[in-house]
Short mmCIF file of C-alpha atoms in Angstrom, two decimals:
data_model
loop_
_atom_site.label_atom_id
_atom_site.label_comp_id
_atom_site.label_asym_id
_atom_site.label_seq_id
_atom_site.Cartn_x
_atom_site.Cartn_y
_atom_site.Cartn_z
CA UNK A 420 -41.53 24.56 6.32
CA UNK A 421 -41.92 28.09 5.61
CA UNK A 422 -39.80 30.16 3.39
CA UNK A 423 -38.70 32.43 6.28
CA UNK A 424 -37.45 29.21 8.20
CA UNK A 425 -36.21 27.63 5.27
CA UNK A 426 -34.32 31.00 3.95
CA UNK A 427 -33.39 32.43 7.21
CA UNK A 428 -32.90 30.49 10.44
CA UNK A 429 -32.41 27.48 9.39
CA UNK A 430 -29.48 29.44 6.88
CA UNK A 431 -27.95 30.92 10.03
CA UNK A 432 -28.01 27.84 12.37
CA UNK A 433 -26.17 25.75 9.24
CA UNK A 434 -23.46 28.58 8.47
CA UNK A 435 -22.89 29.20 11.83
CA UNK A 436 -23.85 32.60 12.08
CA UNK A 437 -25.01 33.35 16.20
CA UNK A 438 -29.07 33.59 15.68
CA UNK A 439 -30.19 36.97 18.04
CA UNK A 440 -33.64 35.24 17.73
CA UNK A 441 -32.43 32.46 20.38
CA UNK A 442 -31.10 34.76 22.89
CA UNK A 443 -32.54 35.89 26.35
CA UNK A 444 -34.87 38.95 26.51
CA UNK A 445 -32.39 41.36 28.76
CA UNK A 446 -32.86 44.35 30.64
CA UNK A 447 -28.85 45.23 30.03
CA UNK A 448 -29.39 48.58 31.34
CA UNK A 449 -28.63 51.53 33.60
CA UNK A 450 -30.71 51.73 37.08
CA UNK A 451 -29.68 53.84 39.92
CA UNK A 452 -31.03 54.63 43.15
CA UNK A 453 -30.41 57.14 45.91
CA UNK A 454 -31.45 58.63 49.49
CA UNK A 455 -32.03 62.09 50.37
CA UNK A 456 -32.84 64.50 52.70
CA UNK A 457 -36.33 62.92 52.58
CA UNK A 458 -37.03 59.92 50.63
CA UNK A 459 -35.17 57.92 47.59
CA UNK A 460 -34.80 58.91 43.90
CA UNK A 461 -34.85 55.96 41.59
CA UNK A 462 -34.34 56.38 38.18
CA UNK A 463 -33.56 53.79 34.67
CA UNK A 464 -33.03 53.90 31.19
CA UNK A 465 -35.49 52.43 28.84
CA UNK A 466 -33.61 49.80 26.23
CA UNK A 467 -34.16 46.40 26.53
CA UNK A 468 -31.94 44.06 24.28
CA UNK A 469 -31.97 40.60 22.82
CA UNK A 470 -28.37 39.83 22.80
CA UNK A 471 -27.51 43.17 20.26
CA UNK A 472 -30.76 43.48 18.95
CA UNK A 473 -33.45 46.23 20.97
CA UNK A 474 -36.28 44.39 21.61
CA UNK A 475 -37.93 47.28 23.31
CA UNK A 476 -36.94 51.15 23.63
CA UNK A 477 -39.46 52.48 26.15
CA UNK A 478 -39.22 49.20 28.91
CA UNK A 479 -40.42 50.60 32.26
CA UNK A 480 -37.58 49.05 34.41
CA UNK A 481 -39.26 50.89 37.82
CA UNK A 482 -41.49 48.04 38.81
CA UNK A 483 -43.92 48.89 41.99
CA UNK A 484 -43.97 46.25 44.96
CA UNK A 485 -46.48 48.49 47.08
CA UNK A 486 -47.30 52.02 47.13
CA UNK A 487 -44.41 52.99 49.32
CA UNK A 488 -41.79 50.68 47.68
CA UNK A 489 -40.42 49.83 43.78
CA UNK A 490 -37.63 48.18 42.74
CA UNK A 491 -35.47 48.87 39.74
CA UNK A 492 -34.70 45.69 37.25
CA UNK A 493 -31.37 44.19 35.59
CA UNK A 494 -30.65 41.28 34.47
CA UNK A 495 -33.40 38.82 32.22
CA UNK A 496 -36.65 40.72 32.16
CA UNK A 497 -38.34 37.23 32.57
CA UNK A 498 -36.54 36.60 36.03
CA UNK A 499 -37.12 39.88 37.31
CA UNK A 500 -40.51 40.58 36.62
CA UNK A 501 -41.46 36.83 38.05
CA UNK A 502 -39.20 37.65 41.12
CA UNK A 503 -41.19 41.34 41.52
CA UNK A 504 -44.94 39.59 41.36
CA UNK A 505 -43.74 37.29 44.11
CA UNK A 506 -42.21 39.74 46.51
CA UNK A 507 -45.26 42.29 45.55
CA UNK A 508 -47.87 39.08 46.35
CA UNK A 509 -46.38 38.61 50.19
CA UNK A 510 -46.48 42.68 50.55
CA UNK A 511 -49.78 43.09 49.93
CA UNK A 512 -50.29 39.87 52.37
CA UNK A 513 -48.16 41.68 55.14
CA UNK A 514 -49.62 45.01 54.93
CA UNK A 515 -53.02 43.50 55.12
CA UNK A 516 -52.28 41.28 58.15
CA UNK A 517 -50.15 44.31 59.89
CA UNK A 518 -52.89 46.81 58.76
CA UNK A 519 -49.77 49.70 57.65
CA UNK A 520 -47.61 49.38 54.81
CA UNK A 521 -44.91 46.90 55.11
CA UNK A 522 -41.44 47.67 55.79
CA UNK A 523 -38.87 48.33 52.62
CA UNK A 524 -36.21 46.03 54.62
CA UNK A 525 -38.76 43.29 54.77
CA UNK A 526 -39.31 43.50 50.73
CA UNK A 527 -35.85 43.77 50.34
CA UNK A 528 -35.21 40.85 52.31
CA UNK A 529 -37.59 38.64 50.40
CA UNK A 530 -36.34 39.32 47.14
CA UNK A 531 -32.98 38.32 48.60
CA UNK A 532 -34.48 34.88 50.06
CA UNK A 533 -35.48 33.96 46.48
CA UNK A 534 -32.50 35.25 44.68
CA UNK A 535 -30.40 33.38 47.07
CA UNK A 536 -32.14 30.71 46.90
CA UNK A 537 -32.76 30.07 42.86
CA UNK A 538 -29.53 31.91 42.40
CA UNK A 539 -27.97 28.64 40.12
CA UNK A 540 -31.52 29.19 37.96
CA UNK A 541 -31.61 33.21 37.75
CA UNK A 542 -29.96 35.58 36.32
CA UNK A 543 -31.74 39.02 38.58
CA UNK A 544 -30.15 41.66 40.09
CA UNK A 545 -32.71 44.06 42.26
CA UNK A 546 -31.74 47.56 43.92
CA UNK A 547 -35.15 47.87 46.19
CA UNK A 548 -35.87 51.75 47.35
CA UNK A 549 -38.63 53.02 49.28
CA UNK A 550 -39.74 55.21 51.99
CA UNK A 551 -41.54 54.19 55.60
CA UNK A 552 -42.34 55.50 58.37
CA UNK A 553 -39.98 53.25 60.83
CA UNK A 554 -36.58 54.13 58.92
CA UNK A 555 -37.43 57.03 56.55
CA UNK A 556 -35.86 56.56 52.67
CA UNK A 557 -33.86 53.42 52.08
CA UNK A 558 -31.81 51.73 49.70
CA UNK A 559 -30.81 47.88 49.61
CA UNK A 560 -28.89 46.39 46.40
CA UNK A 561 -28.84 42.71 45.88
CA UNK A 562 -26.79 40.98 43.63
CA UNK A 563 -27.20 38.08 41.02
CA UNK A 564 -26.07 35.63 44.09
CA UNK A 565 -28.05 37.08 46.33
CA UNK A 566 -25.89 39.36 48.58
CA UNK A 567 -27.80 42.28 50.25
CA UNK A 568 -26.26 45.11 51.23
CA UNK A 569 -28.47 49.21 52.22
CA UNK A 570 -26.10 51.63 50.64
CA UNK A 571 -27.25 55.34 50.59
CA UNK A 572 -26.75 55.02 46.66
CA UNK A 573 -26.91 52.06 44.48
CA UNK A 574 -26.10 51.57 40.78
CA UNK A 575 -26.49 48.62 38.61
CA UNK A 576 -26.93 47.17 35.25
CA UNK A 577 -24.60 47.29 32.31
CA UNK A 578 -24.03 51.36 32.31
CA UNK A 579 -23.16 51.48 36.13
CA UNK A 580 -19.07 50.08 35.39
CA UNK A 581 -19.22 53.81 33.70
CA UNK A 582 -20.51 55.56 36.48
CA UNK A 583 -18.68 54.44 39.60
CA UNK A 584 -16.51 58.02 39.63
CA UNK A 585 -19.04 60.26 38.80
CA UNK A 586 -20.85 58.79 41.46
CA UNK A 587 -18.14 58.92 44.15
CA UNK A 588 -17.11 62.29 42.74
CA UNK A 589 -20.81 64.05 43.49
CA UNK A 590 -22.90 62.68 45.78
CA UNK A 591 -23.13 63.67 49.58
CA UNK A 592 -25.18 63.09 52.25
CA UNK A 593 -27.99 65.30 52.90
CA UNK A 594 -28.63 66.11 49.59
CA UNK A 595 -31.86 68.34 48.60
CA UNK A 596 -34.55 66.44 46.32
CA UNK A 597 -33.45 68.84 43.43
CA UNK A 598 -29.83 67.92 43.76
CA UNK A 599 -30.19 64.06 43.79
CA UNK A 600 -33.23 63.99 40.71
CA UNK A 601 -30.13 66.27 38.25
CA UNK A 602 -27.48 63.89 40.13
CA UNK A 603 -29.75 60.99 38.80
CA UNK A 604 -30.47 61.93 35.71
CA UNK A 605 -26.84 63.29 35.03
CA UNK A 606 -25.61 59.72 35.82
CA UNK A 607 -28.03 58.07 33.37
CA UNK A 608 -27.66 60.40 30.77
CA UNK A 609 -23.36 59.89 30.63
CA UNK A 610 -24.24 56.12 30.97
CA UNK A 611 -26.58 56.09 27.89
CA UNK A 612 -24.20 57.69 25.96
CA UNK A 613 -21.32 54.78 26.64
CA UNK A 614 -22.94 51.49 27.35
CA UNK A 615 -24.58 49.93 23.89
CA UNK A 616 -26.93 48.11 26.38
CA UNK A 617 -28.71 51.49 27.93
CA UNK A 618 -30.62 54.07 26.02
CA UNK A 619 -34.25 55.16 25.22
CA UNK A 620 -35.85 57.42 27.79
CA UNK A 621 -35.21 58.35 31.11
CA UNK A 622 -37.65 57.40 34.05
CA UNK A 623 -37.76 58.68 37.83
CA UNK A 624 -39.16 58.53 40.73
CA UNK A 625 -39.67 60.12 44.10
CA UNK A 626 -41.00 58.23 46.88
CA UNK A 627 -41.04 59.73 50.61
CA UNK A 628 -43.69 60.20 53.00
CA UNK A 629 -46.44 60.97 51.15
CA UNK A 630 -46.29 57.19 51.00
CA UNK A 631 -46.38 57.07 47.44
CA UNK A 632 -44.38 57.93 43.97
CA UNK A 633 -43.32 60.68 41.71
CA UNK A 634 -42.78 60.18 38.13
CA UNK A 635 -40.84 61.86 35.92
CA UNK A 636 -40.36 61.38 32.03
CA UNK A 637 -37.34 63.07 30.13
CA UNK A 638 -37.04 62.18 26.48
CA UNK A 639 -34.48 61.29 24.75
CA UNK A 640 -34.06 64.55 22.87
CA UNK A 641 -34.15 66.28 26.34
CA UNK A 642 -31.51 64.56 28.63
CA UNK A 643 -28.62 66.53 29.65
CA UNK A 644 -26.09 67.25 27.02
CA UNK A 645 -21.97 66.86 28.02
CA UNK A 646 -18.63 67.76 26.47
CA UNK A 647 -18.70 65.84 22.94
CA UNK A 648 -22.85 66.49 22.50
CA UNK A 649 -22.09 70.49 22.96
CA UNK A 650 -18.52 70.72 21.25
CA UNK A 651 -19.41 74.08 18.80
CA UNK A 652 -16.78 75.16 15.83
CA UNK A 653 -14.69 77.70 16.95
CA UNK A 654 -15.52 81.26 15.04
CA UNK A 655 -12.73 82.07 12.15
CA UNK A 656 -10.35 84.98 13.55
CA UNK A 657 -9.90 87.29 10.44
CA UNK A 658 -6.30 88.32 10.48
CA UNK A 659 -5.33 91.63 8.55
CA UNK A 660 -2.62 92.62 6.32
CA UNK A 661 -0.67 93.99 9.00
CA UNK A 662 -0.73 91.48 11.64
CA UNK A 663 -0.47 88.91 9.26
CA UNK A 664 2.84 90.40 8.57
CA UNK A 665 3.81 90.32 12.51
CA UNK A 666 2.95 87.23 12.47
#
């Protein structure tokens, strides 16, 4: 037996101390994606945990299924990524036998099949967005049990129960790209700063009819700063004799 298992985990395990060594690999995280007036935005946070230890700070959580469609990640990072090489496996198979790139309903609707499906085994929760040339930019969100549901914006992951009234609050229909990448990265930005489970970088992505994606990379040292981050002293107001006196 080695010292370190002698010393350490075999210490914690007898004391009864929780061991963060034994604990899933998690993408607890932030992951958003929305239409507009031309494709989807998708966008994440970087920080993937081991119960309350980071494992990793610069996870990519924007995971391609074909050129024209990626999904964004929450949930264990070992579920999701098997789930994503499945569902990327019978793309490539469809847009081979179909000779065009497949349909984002279609990928959507096979990562809900095996969700569904394996949903007493897996803990995954997907938000697939993509552009084609059928139905333009789409988003679907499913859930840990396997409920689908297209929504013109989608959140998810640990940050999103922060984000739910910002959300409602500023995004509209028809929005330029411009608007919804600073509406994206606004949202991630306030969710990093309040979720424990999101942080790192922020990563984008554009995807319309170009038929492929956009990235974008905004350190952490460069996302948007808010109220608390900007709060500045107030300059001392030198009072003289006189209107001390008033006072």
């Amino acid at each position: 037996m080695s010292l370190l298992s002698h010393c350490g985990i075999q210490g914690i395990q007898e004391s009864g101390i929780h061991d963060i060594t034994k604990d899933e690999v998690s993408t607890g995280t932030t992951i958003i994606a929305a239409t507009y007036d031309g494709g989807v935005i998708i966008g994440a946070d970087s920080r993937t945990t081991t119960g309350a230890y980071i494992a990793n700070r610069v996870t990519d959580k924007l995971t391609k299924v074909c050129d024209n469609i990626y999904c964004c990640r929450s949930g264990s990072a070992a579920d999701t990524q098997a789930i994503t090489d499945i569902v990327a496996y019978y793309m490539d198979l469809t847009s081979i036998q179909m000779g065009e790139p497949p349909l984002v309903r279609a990928a959507a609707n096979v990562f809900k099949t095996l969700i569904y499906e394996n949903r007493h085994q897996l803990t995954a929760g997907i938000i697939v967005a993509g552009w084609d040339s059928r139905f333009g930019g789409q988003v679907y969100s499913i859930n840990v049990s396997g409920t689908i549901v297209q929504q013109n914006i989608s959140i998810g992951g640990s940050g999103s129960s922060y984000l739910y009234g910002f959300m409602d609050s500023q995004y509209k229909d028809g929005m330029s790209q411009q608007e919804c990448e600073n509406l994206v990265l606004n949202a991630i930005s306030l969710a990093i700063k309040r979720d424990g489970s999101s942080g790192g970088v922020v990563r984008m992505g554009i995807i319309n009819h170009t038929g492929s994606i956009q990235r974008k990379l905004v350190l952490g040292d460069q996302l948007p700063k808010f109220y608390d981050n900007i709060y500045e002293e107030k300059p001392q107001i030198e009072v003289s004799g006189g209107d001390a006196a008033m006072a």
